[in-house]
Coordinates of N, CA and C in Angstrom, one line a residue:
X159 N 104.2 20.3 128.9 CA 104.2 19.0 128.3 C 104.5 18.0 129.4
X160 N 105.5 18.5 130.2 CA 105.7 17.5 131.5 C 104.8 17.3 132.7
X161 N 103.8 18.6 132.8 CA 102.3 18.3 133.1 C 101.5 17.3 132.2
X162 N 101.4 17.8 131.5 CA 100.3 16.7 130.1 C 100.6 14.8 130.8
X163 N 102.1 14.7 130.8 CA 102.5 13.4 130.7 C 102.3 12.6 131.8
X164 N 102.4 13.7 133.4 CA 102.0 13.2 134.2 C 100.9 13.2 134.5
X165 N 100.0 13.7 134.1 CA 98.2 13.7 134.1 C 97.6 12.2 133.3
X166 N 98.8 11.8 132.6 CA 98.2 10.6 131.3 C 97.9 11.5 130.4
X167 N 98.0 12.5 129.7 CA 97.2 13.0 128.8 C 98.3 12.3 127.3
X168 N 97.7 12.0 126.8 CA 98.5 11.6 125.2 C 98.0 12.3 124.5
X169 N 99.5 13.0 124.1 CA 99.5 13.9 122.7 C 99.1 13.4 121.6
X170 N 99.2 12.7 120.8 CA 99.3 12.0 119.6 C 97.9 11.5 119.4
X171 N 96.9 11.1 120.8 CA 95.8 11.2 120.6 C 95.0 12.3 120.5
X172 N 94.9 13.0 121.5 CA 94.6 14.5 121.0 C 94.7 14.5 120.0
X173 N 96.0 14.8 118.8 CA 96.0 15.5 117.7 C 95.3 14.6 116.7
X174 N 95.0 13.4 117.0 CA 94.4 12.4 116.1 C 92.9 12.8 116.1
X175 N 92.2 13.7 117.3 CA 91.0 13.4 117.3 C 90.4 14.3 116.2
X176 N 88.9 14.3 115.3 CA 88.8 15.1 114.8 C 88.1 16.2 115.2
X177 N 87.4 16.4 115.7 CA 86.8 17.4 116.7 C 88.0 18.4 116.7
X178 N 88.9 17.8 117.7 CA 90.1 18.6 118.4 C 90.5 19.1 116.9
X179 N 91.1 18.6 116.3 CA 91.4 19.3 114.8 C 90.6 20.2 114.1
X180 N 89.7 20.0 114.3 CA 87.9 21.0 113.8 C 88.4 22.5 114.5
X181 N 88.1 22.3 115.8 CA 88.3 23.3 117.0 C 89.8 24.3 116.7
X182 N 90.7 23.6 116.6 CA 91.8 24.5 116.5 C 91.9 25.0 115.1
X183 N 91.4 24.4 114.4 CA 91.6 24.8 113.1 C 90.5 26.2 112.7
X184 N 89.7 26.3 113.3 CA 88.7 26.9 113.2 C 89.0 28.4 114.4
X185 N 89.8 28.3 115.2 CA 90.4 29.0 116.4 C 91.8 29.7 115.4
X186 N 92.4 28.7 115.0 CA 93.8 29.4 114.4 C 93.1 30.6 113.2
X187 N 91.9 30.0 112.2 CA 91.8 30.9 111.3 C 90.7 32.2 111.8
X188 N 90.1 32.2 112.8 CA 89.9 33.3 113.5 C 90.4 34.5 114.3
X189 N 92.2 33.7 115.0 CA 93.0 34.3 114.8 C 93.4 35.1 114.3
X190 N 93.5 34.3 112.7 CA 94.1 35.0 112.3 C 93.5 36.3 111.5
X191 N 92.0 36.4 111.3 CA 91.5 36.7 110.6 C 91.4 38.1 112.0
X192 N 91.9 38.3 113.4 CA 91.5 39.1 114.2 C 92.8 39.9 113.8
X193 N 94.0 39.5 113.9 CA 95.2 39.5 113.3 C 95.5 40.8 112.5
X194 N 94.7 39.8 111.4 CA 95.3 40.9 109.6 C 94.4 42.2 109.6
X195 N 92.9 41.9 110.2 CA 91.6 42.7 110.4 C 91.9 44.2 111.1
X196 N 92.1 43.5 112.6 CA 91.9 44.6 113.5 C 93.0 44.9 114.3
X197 N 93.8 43.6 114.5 CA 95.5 44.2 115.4 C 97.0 44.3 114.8
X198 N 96.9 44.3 113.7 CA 98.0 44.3 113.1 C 98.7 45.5 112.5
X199 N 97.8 46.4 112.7 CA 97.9 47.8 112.2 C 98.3 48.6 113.7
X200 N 98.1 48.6 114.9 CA 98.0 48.9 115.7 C 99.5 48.9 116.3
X201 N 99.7 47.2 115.7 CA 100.7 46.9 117.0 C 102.2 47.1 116.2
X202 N 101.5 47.4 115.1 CA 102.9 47.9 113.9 C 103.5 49.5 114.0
X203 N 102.1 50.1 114.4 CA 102.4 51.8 114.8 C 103.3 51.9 116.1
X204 N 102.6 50.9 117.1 CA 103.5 50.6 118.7 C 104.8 50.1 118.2
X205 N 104.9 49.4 117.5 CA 106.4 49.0 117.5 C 106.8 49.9 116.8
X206 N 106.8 50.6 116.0 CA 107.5 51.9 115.3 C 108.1 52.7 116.4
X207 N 107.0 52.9 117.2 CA 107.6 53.9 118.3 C 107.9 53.4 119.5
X208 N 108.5 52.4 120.0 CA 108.8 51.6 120.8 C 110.6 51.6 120.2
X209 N 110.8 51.2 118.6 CA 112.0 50.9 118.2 C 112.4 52.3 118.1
X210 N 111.5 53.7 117.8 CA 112.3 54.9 117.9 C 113.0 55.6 118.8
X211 N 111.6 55.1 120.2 CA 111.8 55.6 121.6 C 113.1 55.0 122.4
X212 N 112.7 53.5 122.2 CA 113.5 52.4 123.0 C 115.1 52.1 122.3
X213 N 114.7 51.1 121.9 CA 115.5 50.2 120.9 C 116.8 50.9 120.4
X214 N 116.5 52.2 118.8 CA 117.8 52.4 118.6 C 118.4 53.4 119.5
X215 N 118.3 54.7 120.4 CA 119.0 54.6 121.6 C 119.3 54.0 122.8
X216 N 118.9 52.7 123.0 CA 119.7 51.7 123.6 C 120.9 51.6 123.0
X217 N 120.7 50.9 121.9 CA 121.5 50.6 120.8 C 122.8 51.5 120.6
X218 N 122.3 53.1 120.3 CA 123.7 54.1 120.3 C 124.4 53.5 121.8
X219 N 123.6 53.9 123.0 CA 124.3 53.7 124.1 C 125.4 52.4 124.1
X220 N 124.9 51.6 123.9 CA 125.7 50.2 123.9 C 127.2 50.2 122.5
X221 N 126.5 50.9 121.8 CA 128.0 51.2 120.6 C 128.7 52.3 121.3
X222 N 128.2 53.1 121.4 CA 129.3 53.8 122.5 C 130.1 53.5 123.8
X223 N 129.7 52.2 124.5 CA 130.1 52.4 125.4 C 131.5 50.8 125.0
X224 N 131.0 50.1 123.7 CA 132.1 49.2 123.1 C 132.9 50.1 122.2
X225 N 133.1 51.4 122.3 CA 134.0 52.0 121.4 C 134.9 52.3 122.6
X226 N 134.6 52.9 123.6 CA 134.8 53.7 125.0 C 136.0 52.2 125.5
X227 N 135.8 50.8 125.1 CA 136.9 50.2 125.6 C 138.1 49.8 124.7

């Protein structure tokens, strides 16, 4: 943002323009449609096993080691 400001760039025009609104609008719902389609299923199985692998034995470690004081 504090780049943007020192280049001149004005926010408020940007968001006013319609094009620029066309573009993102049309970018967000592609998104999302890559999202719900093709990566969301994926990155739900990775985090399953990330929070099994990782997470809740971190987790014991750190309760144990606030009981230990």
């Amino acid at each position: 943002m504090i780049i943007l400001s020192l280049l001149g760039v004005s926010l408020s025009s940007l968001f006013s323009n319609p094009i620029l609104k066309e573009n993102f609008g049309f970018l967000g719902k592609w998104l999302a449609k890559l999202w719900n389609s093709y990566l969301s299923a994926p990155f739900q199985y990775l985090w399953s096993i990330w929070v099994d692998l990782i997470w809740e034995p971190f987790l014991d470690i750190l309760k144990g080691l606030i009981k230990k004081r």
